[in-house]
mmCIF file with all atom_site columns, C-alpha atoms in Angstrom:
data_model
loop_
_atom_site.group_PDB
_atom_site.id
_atom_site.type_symbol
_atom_site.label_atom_id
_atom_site.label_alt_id
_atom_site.label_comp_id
_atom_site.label_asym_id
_atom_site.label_entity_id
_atom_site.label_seq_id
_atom_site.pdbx_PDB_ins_code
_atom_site.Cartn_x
_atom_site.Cartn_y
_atom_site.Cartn_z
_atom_site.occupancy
_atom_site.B_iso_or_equiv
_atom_site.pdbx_formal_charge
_atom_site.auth_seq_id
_atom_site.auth_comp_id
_atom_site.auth_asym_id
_atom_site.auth_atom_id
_atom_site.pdbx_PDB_model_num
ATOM 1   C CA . UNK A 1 1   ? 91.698  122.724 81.537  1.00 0.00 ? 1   UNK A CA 1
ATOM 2   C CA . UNK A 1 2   ? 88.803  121.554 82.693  1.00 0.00 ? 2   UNK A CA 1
ATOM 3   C CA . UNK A 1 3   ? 88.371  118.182 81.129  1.00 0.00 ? 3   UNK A CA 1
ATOM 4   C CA . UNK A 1 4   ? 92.447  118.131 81.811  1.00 0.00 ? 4   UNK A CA 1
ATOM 5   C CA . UNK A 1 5   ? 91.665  117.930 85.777  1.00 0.00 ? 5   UNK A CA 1
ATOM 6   C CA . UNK A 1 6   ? 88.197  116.017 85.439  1.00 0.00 ? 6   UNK A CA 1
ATOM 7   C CA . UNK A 1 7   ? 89.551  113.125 84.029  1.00 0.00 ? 7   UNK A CA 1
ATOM 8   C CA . UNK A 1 8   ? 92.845  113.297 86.068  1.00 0.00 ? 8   UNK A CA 1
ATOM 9   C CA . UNK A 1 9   ? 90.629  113.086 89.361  1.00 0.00 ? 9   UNK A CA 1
ATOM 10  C CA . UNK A 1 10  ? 88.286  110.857 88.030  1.00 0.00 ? 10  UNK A CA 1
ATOM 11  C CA . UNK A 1 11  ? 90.400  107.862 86.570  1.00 0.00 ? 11  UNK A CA 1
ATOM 12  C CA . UNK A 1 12  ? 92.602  108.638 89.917  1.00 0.00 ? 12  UNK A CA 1
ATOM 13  C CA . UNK A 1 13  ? 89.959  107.572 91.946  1.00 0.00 ? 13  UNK A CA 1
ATOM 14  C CA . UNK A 1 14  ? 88.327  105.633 90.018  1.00 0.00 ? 14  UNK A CA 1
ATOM 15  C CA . UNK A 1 15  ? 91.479  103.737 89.693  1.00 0.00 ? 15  UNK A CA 1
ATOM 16  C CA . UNK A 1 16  ? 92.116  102.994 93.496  1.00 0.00 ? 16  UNK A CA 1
ATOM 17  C CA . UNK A 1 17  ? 92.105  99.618  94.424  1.00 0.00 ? 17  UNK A CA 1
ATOM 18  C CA . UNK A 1 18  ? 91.119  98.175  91.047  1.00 0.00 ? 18  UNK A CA 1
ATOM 19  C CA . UNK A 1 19  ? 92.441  95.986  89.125  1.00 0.00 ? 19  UNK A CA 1
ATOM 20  C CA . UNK A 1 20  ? 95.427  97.730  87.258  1.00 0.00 ? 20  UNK A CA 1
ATOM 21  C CA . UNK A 1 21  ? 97.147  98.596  90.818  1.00 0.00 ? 21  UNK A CA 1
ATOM 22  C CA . UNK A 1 22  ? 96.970  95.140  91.663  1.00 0.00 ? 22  UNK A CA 1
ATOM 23  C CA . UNK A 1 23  ? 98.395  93.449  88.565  1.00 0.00 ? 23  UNK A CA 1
ATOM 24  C CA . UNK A 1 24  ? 101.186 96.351  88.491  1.00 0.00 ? 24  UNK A CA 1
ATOM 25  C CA . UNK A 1 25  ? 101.979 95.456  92.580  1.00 0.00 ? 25  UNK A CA 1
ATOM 26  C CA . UNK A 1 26  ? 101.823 91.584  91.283  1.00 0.00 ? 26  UNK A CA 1
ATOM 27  C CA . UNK A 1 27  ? 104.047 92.866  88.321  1.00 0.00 ? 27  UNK A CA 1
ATOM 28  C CA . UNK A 1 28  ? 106.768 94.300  90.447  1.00 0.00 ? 28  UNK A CA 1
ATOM 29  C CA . UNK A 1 29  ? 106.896 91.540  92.984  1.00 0.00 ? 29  UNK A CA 1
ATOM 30  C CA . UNK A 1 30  ? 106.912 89.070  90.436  1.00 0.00 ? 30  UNK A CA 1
ATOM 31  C CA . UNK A 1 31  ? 110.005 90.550  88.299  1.00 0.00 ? 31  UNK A CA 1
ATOM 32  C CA . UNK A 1 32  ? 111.666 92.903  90.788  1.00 0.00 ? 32  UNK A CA 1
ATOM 33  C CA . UNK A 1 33  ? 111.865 95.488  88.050  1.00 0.00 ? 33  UNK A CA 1
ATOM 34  C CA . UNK A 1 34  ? 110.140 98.720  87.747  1.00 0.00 ? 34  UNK A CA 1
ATOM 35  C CA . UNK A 1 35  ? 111.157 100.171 85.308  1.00 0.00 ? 35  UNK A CA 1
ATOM 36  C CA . UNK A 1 36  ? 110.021 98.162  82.405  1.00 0.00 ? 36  UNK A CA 1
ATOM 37  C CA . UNK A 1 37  ? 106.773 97.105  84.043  1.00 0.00 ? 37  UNK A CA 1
ATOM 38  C CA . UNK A 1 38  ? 106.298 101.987 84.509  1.00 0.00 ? 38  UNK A CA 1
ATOM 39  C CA . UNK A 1 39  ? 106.849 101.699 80.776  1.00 0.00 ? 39  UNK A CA 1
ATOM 40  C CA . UNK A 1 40  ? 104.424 98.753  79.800  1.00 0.00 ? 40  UNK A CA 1
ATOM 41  C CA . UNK A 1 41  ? 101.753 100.423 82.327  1.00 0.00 ? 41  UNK A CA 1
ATOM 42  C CA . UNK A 1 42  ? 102.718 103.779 80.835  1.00 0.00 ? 42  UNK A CA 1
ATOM 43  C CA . UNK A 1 43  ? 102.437 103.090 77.074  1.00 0.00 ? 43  UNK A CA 1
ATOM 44  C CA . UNK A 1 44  ? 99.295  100.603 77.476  1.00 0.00 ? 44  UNK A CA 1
ATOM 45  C CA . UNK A 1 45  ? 97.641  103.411 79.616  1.00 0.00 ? 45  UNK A CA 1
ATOM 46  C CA . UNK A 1 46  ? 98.417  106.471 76.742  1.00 0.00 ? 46  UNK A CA 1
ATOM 47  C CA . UNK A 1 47  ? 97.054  104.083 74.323  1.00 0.00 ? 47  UNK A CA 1
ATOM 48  C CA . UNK A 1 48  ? 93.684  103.656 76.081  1.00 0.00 ? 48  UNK A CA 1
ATOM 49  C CA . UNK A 1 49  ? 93.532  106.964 77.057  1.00 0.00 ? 49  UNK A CA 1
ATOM 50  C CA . UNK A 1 50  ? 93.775  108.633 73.651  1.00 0.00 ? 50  UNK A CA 1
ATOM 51  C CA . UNK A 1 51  ? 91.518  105.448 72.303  1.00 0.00 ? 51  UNK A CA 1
ATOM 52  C CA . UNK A 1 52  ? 88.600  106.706 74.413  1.00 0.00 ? 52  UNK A CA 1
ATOM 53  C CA . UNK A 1 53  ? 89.144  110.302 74.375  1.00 0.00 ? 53  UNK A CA 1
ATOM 54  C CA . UNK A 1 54  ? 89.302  110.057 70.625  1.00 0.00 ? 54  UNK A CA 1
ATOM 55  C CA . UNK A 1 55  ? 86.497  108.201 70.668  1.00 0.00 ? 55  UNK A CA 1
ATOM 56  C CA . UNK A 1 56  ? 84.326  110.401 72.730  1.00 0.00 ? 56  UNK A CA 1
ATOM 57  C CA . UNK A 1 57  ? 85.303  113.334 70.914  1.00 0.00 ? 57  UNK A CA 1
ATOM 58  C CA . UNK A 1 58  ? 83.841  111.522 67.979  1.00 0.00 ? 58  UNK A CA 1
ATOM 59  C CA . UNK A 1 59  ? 80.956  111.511 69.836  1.00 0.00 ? 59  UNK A CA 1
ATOM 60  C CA . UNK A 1 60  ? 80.635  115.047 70.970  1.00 0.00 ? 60  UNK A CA 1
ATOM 61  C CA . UNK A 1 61  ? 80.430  116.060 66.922  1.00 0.00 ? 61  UNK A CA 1
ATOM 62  C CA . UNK A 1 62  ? 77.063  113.974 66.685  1.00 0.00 ? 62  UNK A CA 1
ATOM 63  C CA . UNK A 1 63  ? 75.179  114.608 69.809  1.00 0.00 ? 63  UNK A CA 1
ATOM 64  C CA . UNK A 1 64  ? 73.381  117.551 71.725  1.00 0.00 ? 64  UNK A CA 1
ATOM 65  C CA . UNK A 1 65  ? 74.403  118.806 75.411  1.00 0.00 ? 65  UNK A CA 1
ATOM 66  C CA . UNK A 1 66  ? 71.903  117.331 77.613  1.00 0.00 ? 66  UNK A CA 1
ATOM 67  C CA . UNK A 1 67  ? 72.445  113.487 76.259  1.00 0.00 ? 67  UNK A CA 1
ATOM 68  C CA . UNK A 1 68  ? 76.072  114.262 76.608  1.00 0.00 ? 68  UNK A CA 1
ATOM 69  C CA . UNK A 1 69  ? 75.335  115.296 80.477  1.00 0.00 ? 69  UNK A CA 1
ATOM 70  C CA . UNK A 1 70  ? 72.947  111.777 80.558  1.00 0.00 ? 70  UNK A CA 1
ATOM 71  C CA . UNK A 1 71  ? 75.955  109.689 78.858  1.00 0.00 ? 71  UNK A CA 1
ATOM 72  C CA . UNK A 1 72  ? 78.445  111.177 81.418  1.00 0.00 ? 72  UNK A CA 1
ATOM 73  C CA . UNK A 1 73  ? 75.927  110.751 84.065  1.00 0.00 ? 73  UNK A CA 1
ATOM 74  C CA . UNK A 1 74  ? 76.130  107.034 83.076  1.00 0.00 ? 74  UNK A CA 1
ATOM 75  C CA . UNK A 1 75  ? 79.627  106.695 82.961  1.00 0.00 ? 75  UNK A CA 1
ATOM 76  C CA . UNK A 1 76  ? 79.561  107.608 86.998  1.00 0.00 ? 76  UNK A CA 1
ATOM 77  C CA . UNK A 1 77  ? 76.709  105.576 87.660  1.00 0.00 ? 77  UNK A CA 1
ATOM 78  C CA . UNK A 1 78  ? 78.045  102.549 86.367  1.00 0.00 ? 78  UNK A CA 1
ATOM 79  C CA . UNK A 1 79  ? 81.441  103.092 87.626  1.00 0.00 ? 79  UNK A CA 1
ATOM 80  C CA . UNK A 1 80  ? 80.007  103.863 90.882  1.00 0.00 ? 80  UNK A CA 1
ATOM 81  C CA . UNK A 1 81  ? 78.060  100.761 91.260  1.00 0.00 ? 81  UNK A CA 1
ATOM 82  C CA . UNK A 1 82  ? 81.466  98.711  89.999  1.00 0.00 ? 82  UNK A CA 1
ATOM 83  C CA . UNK A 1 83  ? 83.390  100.448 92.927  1.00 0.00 ? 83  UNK A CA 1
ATOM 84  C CA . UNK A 1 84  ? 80.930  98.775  95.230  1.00 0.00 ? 84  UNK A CA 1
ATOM 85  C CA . UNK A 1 85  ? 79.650  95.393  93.567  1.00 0.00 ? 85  UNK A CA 1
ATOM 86  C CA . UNK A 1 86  ? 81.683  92.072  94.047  1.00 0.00 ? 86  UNK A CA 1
ATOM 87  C CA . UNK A 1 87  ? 85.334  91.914  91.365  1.00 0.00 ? 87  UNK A CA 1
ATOM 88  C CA . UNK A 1 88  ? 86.484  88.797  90.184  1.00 0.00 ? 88  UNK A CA 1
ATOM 89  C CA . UNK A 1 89  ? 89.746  87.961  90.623  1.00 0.00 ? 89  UNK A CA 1
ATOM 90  C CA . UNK A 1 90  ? 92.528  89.318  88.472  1.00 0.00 ? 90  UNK A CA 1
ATOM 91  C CA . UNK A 1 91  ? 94.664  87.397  86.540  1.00 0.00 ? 91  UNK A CA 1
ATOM 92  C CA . UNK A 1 92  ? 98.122  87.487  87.457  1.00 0.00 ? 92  UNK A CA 1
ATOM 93  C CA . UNK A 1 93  ? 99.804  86.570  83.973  1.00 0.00 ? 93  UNK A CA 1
ATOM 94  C CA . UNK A 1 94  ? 102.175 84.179  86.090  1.00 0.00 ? 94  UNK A CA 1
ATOM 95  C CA . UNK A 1 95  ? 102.010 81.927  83.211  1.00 0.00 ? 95  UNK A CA 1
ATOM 96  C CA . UNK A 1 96  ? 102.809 85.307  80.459  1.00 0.00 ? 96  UNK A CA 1
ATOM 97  C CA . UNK A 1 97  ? 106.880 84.510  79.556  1.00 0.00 ? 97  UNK A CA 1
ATOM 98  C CA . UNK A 1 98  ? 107.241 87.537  77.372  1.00 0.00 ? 98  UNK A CA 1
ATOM 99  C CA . UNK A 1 99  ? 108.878 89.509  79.819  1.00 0.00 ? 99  UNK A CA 1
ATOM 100 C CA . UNK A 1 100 ? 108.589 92.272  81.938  1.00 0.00 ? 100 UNK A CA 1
ATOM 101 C CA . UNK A 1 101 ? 107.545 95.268  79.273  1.00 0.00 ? 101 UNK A CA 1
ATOM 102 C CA . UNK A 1 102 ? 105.795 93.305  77.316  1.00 0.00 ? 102 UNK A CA 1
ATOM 103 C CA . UNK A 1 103 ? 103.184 91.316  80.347  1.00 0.00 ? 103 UNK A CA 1
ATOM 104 C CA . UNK A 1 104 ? 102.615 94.756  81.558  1.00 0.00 ? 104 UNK A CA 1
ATOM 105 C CA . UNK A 1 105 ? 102.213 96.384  78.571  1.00 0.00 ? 105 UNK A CA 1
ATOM 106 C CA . UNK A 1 106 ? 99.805  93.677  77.138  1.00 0.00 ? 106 UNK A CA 1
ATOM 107 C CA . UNK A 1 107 ? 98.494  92.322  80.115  1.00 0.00 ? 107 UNK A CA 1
ATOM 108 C CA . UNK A 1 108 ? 97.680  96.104  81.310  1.00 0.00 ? 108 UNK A CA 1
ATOM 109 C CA . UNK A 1 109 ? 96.413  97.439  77.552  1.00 0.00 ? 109 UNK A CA 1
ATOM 110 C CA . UNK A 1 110 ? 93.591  94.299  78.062  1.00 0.00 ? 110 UNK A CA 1
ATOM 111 C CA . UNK A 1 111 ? 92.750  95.010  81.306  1.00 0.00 ? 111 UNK A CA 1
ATOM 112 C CA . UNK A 1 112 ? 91.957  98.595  81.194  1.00 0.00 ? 112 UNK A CA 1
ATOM 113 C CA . UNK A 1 113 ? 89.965  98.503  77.754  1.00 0.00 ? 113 UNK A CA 1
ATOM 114 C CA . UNK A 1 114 ? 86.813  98.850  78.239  1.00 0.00 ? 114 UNK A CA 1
ATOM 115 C CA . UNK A 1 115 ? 86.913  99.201  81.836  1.00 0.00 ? 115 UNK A CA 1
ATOM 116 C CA . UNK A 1 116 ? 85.289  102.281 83.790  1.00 0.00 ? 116 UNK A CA 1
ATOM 117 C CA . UNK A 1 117 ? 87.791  104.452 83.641  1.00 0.00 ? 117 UNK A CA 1
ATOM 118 C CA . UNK A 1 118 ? 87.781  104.191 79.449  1.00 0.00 ? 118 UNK A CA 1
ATOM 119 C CA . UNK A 1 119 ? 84.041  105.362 79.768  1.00 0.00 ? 119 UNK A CA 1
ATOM 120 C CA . UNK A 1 120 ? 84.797  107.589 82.081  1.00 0.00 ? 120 UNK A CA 1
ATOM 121 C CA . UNK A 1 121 ? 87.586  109.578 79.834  1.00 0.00 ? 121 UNK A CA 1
ATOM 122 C CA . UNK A 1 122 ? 85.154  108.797 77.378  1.00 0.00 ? 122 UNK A CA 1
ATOM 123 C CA . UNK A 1 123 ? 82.138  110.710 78.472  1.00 0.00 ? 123 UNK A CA 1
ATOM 124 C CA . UNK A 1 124 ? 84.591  113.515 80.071  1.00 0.00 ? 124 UNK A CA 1
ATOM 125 C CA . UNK A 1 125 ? 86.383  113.990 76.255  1.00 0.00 ? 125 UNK A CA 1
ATOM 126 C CA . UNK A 1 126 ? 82.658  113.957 74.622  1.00 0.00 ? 126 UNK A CA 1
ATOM 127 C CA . UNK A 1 127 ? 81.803  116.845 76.728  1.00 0.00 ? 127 UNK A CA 1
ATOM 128 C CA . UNK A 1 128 ? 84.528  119.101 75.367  1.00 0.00 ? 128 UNK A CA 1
ATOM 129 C CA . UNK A 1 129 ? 86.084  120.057 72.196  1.00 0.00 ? 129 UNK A CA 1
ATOM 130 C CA . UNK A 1 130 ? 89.234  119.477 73.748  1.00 0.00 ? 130 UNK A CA 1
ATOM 131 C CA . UNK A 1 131 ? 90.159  115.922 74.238  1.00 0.00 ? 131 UNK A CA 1
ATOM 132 C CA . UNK A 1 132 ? 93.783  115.960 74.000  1.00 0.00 ? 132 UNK A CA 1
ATOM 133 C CA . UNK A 1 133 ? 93.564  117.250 77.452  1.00 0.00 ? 133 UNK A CA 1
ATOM 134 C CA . UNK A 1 134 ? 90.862  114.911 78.711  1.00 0.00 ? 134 UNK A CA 1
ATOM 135 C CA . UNK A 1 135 ? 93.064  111.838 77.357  1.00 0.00 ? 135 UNK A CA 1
ATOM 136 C CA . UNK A 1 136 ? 96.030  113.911 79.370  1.00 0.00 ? 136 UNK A CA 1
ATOM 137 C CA . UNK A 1 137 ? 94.527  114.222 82.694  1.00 0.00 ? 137 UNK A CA 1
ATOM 138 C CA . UNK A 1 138 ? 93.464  110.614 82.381  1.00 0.00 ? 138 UNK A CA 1
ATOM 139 C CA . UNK A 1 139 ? 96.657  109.059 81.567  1.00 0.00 ? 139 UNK A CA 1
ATOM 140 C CA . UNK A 1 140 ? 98.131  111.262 84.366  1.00 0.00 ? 140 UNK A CA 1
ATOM 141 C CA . UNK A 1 141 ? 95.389  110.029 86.775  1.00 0.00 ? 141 UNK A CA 1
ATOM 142 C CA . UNK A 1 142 ? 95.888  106.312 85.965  1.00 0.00 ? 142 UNK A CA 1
ATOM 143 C CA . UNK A 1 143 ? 99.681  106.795 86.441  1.00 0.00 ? 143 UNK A CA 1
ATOM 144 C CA . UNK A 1 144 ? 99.650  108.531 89.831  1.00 0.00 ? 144 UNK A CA 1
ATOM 145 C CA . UNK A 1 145 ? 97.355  105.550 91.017  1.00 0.00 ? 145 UNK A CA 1
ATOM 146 C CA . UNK A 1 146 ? 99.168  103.071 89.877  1.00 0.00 ? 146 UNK A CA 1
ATOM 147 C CA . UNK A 1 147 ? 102.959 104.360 90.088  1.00 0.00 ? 147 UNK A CA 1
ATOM 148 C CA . UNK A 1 148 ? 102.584 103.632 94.582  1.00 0.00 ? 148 UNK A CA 1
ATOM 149 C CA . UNK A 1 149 ? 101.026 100.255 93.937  1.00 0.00 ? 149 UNK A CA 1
ATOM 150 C CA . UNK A 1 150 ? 104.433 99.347  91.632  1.00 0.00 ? 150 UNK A CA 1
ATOM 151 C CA . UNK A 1 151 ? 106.766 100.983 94.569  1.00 0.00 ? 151 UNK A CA 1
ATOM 152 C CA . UNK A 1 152 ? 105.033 100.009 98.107  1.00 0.00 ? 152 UNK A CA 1
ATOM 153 C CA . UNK A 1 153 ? 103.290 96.586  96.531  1.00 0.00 ? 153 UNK A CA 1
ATOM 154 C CA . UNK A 1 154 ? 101.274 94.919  98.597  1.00 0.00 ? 154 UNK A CA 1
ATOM 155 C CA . UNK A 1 155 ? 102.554 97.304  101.648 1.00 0.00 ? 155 UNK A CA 1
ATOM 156 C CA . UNK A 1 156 ? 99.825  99.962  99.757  1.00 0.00 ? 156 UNK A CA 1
ATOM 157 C CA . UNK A 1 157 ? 97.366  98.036  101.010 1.00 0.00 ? 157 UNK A CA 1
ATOM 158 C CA . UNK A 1 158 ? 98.615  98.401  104.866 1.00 0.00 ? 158 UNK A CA 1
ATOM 159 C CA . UNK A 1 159 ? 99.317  101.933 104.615 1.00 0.00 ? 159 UNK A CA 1
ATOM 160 C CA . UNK A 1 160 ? 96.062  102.821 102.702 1.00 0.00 ? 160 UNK A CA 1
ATOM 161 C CA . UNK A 1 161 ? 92.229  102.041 103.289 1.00 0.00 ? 161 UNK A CA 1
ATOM 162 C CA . UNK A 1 162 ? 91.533  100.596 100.131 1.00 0.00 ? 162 UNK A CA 1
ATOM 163 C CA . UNK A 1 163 ? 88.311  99.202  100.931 1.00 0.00 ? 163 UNK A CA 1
ATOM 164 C CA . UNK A 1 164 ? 86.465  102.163 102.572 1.00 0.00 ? 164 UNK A CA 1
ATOM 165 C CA . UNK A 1 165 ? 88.669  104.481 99.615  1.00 0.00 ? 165 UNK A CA 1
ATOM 166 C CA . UNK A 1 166 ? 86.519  102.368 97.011  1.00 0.00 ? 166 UNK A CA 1
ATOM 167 C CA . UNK A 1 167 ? 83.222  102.365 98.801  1.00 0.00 ? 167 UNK A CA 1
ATOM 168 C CA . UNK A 1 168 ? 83.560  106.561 99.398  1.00 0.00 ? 168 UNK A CA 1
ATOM 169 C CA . UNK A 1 169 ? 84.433  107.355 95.716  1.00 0.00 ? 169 UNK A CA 1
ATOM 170 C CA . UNK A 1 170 ? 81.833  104.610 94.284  1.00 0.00 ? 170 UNK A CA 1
ATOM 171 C CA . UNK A 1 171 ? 78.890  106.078 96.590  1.00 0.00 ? 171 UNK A CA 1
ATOM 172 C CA . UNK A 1 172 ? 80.178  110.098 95.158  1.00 0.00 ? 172 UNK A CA 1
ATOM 173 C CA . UNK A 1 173 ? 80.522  108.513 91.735  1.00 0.00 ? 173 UNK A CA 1
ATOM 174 C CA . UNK A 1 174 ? 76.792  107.340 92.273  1.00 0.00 ? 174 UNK A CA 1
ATOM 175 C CA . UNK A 1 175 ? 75.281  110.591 93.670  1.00 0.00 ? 175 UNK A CA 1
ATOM 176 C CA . UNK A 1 176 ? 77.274  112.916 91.026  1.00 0.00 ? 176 UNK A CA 1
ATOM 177 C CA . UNK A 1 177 ? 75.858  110.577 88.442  1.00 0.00 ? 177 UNK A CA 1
ATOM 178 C CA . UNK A 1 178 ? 72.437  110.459 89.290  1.00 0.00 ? 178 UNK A CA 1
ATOM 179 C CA . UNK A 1 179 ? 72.577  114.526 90.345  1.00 0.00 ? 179 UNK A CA 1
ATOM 180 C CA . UNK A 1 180 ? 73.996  114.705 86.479  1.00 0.00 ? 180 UNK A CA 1
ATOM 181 C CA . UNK A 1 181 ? 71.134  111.942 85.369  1.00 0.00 ? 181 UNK A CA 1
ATOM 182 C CA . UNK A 1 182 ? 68.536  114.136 86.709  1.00 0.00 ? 182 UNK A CA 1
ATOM 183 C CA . UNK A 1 183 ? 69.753  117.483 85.527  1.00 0.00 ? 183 UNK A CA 1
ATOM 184 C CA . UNK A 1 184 ? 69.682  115.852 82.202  1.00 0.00 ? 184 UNK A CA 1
ATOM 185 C CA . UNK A 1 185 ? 66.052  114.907 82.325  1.00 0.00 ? 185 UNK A CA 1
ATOM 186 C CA . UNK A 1 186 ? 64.955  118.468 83.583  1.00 0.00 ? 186 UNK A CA 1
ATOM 187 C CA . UNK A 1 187 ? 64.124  116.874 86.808  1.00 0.00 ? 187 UNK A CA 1
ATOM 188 C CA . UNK A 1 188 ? 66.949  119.116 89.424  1.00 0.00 ? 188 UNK A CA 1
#
């Protein structure tokens, strides 16, 4: 349960105001349709998520606690400091003609691999034997942060503070990290 809920607050935070929400609110203004743009963003998201989970369960089987701690404690660090650097500009896909499903699905499967929140599930499924439930919480996590962006569009970012949102979860994703980073080196 515990990766379960890790990874479902993680990637739900780590998740607001990135990228994925905005292509998704560009998604559903663009084709007025939310229903195949929920199951391209759903889909493309459970793929990811069971890619890195997998993948960091892989992990887990070759390496020791503490650089498992010092690995996760990168994973925050990193995603903390791309919560508060600069983002370039995301790409819209207004020139993707493939339809509603399939620009969300593909357009949202490249977007989120290799982005923060795939180390993030990563590191959280390495630390566990269990990361079925770590690829779970995450897909759950990316879902409930993205699902509002499809429905209130670019309302969300009137009704919520995105900006100070991203700056307050990058500068906790920062200080858990380096707490974790020092832990791991015997130094807290």
């Amino acid at each position: 349960m515990d990766a379960f809920l890790t990874s479902l607050f993680a990637l739900l935070l780590a998740e607001m105001g990135d990228r994925p929400q905005i292509l998704c609110a560009a998604l559903a203004i663009r084709y007025g349709r939310l229903t195949p743009i929920i199951l391209g963003l759903g889909l493309a998201t459970l793929l990811n998520c069971l890619i890195s989970a997998f993948a960091g369960s892989m992990v887990n089987q070759w390496i020791s606690e503490e650089p498992l701690r010092l690995f996760y404690a990168l994973s925050l660090l990193l995603a903390g400091i791309g919560m508060l650097a600069w983002r370039r500009p995301v790409d819209l896909l207004e020139n993707w003609t493939i339809g509603p499903f399939w620009t969300s699905f593909l357009g949202l499967f490249i977007l989120q691999f290799g982005d923060k929140g795939q180390f993030i599930l990563a590191a959280t499924a390495a630390r566990t034997d269990a990361w079925a439930f770590a690829a779970a919480g995450g897909w759950i996590g990316v879902m409930l942060a993205c699902i509002p962006a499809l429905i209130f569009q670019e309302k969300l970012a009137q009704m919520i503070p995105i900006k100070p949102i991203r700056y307050t979860v990058g500068g906790l994703f920062l200080l858990i990290g380096m707490a974790l980073a020092l832990s791991a080196w015997g130094i807290l």
